[in-house]
CSV table of C-alpha atoms in Angstrom, one decimal:
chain,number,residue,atom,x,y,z
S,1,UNK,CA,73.0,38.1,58.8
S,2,UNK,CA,70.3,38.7,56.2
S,3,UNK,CA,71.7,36.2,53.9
S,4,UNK,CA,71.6,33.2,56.9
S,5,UNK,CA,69.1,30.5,56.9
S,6,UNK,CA,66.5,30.6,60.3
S,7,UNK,CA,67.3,27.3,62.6
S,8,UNK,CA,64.5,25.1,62.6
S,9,UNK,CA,63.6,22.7,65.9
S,10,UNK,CA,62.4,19.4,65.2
S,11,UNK,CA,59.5,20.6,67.3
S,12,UNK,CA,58.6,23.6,64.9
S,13,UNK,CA,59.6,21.1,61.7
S,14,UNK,CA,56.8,18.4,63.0
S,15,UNK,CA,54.5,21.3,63.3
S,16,UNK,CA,55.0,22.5,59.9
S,17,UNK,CA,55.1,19.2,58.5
S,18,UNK,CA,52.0,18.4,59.7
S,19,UNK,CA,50.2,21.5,58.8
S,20,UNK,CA,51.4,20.9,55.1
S,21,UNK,CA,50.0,17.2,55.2
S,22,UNK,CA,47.1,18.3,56.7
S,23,UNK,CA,45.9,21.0,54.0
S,24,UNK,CA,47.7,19.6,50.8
S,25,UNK,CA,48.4,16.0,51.7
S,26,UNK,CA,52.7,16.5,51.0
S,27,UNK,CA,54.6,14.1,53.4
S,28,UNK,CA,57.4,16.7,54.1
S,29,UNK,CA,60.1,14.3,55.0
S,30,UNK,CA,63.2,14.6,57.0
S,31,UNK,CA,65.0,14.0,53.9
S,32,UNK,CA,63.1,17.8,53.1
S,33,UNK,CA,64.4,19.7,56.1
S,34,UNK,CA,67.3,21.4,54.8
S,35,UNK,CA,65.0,22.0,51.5
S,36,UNK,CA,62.1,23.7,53.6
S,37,UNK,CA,64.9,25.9,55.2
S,38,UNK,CA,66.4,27.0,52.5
S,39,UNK,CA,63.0,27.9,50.7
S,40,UNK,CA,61.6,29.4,53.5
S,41,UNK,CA,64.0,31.4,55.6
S,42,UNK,CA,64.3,34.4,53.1
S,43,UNK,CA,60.6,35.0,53.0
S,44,UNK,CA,60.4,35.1,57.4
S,45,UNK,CA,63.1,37.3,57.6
S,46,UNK,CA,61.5,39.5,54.6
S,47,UNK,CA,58.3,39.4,56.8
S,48,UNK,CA,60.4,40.4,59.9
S,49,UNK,CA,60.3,37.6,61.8
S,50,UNK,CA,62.6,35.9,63.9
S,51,UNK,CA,61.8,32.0,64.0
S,52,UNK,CA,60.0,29.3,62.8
S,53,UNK,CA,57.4,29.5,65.4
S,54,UNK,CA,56.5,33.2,65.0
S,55,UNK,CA,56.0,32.2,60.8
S,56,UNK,CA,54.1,28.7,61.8
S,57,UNK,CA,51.5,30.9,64.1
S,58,UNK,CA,50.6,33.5,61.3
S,59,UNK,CA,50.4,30.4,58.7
S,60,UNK,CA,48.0,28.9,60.8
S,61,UNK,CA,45.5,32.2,60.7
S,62,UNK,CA,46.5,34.0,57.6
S,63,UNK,CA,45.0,32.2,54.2
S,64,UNK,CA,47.4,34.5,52.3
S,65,UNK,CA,50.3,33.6,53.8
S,66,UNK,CA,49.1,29.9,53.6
S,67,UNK,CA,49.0,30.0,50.1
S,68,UNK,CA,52.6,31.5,49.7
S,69,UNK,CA,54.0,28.7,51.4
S,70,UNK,CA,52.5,26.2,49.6
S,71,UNK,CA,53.7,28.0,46.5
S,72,UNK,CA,57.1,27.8,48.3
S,73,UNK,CA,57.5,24.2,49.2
S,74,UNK,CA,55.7,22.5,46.3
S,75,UNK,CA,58.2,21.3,43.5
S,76,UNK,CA,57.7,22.2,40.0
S,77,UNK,CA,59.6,20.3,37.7
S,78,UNK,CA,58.0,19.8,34.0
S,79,UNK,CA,59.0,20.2,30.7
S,80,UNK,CA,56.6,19.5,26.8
S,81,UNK,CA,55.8,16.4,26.2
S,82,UNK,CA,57.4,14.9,29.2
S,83,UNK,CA,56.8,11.2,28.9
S,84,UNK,CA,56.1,11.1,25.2
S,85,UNK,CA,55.1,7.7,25.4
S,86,UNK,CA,51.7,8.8,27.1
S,87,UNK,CA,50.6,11.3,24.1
S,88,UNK,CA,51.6,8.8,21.9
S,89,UNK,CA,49.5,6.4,23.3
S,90,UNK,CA,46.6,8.8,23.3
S,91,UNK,CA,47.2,9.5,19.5
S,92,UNK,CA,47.7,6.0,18.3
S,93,UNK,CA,45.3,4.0,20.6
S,94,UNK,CA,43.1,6.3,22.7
S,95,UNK,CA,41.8,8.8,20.5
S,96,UNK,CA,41.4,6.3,17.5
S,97,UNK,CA,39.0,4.0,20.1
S,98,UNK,CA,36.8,7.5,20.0
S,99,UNK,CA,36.3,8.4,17.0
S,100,UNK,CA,33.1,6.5,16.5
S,101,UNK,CA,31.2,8.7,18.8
S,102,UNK,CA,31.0,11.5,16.4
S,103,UNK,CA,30.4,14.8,18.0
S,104,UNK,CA,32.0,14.1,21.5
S,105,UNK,CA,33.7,16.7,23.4
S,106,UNK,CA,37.0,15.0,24.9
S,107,UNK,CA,36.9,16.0,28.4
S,108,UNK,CA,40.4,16.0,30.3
S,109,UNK,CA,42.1,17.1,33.3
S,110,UNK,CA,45.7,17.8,34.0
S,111,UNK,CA,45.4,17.4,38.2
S,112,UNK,CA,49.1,19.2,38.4
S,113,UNK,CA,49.5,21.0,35.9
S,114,UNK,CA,52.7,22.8,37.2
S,115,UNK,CA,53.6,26.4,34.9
S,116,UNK,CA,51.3,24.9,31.7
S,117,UNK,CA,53.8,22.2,30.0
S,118,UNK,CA,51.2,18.8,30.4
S,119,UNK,CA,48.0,20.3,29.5
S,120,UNK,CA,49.6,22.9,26.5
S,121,UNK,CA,51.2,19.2,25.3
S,122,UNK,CA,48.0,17.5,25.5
S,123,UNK,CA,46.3,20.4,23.9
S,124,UNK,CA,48.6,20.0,20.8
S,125,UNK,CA,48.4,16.2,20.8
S,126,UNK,CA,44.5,16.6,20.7
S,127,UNK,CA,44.7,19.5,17.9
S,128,UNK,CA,46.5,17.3,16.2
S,129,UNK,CA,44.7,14.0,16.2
S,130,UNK,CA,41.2,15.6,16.3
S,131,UNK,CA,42.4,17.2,12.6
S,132,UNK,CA,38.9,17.6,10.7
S,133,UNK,CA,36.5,15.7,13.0
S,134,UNK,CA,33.9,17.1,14.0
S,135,UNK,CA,35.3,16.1,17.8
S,136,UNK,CA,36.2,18.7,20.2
S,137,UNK,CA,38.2,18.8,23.5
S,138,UNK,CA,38.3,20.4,26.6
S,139,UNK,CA,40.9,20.3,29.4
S,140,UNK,CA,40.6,21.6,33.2
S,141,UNK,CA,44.2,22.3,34.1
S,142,UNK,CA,45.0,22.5,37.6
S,143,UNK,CA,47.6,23.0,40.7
S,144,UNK,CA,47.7,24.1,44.0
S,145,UNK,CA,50.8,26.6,43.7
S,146,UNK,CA,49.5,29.7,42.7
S,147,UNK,CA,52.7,31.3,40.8
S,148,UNK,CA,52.8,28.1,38.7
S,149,UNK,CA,49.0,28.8,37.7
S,150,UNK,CA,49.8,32.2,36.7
S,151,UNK,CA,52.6,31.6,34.3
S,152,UNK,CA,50.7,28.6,33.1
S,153,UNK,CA,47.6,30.9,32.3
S,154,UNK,CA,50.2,33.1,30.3
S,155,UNK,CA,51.2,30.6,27.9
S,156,UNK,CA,54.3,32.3,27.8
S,157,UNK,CA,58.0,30.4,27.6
S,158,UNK,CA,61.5,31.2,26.8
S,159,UNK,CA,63.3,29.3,23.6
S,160,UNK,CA,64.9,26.9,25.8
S,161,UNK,CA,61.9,25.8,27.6
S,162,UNK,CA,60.2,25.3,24.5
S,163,UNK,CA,63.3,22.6,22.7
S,164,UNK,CA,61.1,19.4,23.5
S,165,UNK,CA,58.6,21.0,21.2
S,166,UNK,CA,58.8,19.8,17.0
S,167,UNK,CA,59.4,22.7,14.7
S,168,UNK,CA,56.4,22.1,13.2
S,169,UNK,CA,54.5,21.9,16.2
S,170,UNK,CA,56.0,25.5,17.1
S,171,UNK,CA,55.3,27.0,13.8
S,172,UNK,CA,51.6,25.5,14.2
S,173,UNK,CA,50.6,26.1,18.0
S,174,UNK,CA,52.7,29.2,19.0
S,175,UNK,CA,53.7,33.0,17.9
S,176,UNK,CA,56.9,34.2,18.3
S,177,UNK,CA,58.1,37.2,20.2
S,178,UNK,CA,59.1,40.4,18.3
S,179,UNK,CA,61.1,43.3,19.3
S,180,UNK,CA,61.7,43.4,22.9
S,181,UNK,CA,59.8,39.3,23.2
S,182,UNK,CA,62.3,38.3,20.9
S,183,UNK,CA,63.4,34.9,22.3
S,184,UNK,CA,59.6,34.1,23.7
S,185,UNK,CA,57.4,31.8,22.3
S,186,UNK,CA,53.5,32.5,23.2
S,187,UNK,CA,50.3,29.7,22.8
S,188,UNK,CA,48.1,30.8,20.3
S,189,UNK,CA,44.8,31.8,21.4
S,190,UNK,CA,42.9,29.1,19.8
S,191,UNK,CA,44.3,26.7,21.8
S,192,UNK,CA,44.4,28.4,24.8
S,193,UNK,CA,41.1,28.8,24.9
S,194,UNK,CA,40.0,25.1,25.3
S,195,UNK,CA,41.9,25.0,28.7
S,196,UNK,CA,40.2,26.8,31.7
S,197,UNK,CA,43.5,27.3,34.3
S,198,UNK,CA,42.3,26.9,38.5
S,199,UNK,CA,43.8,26.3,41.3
S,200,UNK,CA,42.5,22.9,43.1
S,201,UNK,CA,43.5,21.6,46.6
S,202,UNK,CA,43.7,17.6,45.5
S,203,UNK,CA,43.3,16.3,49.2
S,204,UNK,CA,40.6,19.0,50.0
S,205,UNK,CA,37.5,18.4,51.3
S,206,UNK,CA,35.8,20.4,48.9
S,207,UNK,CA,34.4,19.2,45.7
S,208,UNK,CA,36.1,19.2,42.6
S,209,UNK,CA,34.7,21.6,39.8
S,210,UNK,CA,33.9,18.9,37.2
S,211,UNK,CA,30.3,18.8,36.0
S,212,UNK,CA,31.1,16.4,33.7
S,213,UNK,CA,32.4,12.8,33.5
S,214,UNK,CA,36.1,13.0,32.4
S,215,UNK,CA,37.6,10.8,29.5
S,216,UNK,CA,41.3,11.6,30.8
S,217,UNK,CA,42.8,12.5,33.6
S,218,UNK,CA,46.6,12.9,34.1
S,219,UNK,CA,48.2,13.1,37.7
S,220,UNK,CA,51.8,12.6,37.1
S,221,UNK,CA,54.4,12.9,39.9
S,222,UNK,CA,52.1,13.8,42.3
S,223,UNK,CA,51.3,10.5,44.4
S,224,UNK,CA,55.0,10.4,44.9
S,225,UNK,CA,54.2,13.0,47.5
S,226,UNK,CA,51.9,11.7,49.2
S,227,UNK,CA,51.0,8.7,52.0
S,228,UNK,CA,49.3,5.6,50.9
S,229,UNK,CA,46.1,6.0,52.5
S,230,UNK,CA,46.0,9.7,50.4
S,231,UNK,CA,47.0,7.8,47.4
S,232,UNK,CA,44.0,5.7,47.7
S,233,UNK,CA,41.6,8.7,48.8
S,234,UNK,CA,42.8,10.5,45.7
S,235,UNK,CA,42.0,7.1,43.2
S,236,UNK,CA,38.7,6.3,44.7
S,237,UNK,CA,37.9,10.5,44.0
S,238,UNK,CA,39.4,10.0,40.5
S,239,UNK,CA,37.4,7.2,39.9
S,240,UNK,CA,34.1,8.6,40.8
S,241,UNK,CA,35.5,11.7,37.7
S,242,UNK,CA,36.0,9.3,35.2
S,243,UNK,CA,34.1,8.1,32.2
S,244,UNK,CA,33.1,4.3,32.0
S,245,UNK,CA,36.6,3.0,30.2
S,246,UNK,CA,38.0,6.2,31.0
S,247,UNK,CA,41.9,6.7,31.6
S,248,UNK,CA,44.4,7.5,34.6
S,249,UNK,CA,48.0,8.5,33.6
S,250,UNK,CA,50.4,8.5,36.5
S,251,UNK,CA,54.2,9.3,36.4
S,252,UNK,CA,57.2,6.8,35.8
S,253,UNK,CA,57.8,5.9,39.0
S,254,UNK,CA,54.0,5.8,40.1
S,255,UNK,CA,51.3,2.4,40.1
S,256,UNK,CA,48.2,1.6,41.1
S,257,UNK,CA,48.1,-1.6,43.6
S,258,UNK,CA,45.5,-3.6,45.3
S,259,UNK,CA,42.9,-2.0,42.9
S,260,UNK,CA,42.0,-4.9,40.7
S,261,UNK,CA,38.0,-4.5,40.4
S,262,UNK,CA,38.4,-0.6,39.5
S,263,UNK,CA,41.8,0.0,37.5
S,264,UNK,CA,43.4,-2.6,34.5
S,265,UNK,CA,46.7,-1.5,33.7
S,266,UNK,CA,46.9,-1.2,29.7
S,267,UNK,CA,49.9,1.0,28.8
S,268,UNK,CA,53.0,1.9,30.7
S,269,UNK,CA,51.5,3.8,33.6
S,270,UNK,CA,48.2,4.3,31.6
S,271,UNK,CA,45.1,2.6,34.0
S,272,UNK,CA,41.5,2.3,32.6
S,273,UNK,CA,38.6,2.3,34.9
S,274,UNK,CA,36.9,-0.6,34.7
């Protein structure tokens, strides 16, 4: 049947798995089976194939279709201002402890930046606290799932999607739809156009594309995904980003251990490089 999900072997699942940890660092666990199954069946039978195997081989060779699985199995779950303690933080604490160095350019990067939520919210939350100074911003906003960049790049959400958001904030930062958009909410371009959208492979080997030392970076939800040892290759590479006294937001669940000479915990998930 068309509509049936593909069996998978625990062979062709510790294949997979270990291609995905391999490229993008994401410990598929067996607690992710049914998940991975689910996600992925439709798309092999689409392709017309008949297994696992025959999907795992052209993954393997195909950068294309390599991408489109990544974009099927990575989980995307954001919202604005998602943990509003964090821009809160940056606008009572952080941003204050700038403002002495008149003409700075606040560099930041939003490592998973998912379909645009984190780094439109930090972009508001910098608009806003910025106000007259003669301090600017600029934010790098990246993921590894393709589809997720593309809407993010759009900057284009429905009403309910956009209910975290203050009115004023809404009436500030975005236009509303007319006509046949009626219901949509678009970023202005003004604040668009301090975010530069690319895809970035954390765990790759490559280097990241940041000529300049960061003064944020945020990388929430992520390490939940990953092993320990890729946890710790991802904080040493963060660290080398940052800015003396620079920042390091993680998710709720998320901490930095056994890292006392480079990270001092100073807000609720909120690490400074020492």
């Amino acid at each position: 049947m068309e509509n049936e999900n593909l069996s998978l072997s625990n062979e062709e699942f510790q294949k997979l798995r270990s291609f995905v940890l391999r490229s993008i660092g994401v410990n598929l666990s067996d607690a992710k089976r049914a998940l991975v199954i689910s996600r992925l069946s439709k798309h092999i039978r689409k392709k017309g194939l008949h297994s696992f195997t025959q999907y795992i081989n052209i993954v393997e060779q195909n950068e294309q279709e390599k991408e489109k699985l990544f974009n099927l199995i990575t989980t995307n779950v954001t919202n604005f201002f998602r943990e509003v303690h964090h821009f809160h933080f940056l606008t009572n604490e952080f941003i204050p402890s700038l403002m002495t160095k008149q003409g700075k350019v606040v560099r930041v990067w939003s490592a998973a930046c998912s379909s645009g939520e984190e780094p439109y919210s930090i972009a508001m939350t910098l608009e806003s606290a910025l106000g007259k100074t003669n301090m600017d911003y600029k934010i790098l906003a990246s993921d590894v799932n393709t589809e997720m960049l593309q809407k993010a790049k759009a900057g284009i959400y429905r009403h309910e999607e956009v209910k975290g958001i203050s009115y004023d904030h809404l009436k500030t930062f975005f236009k509303l739809g007319q006509g046949e958009n009626k219901g949509l909410f678009k970023i202005k371009e003004n604040v668009q156009k301090k975010i530069v959208f690319q895809r970035i492979n954390l765990v790759g080997n490559e280097r990241y594309p940041i000529k300049n030392k960061l003064d944020i970076i945020f990388c929430r939800n992520v390490f939940i995904y990953f092993s320990k040892e890729t946890q710790k290759y991802l904080l040493d590479r963060f660290y080398e980003q940052l800015s003396p006294g620079g920042i390091l937001i993680l998710g709720h669940s998320e901490s930095i251990a056994n890292h006392p000479n480079k990270w001092r915990l100073i807000h609720k998930t909120i690490y400074k490089k020492i």
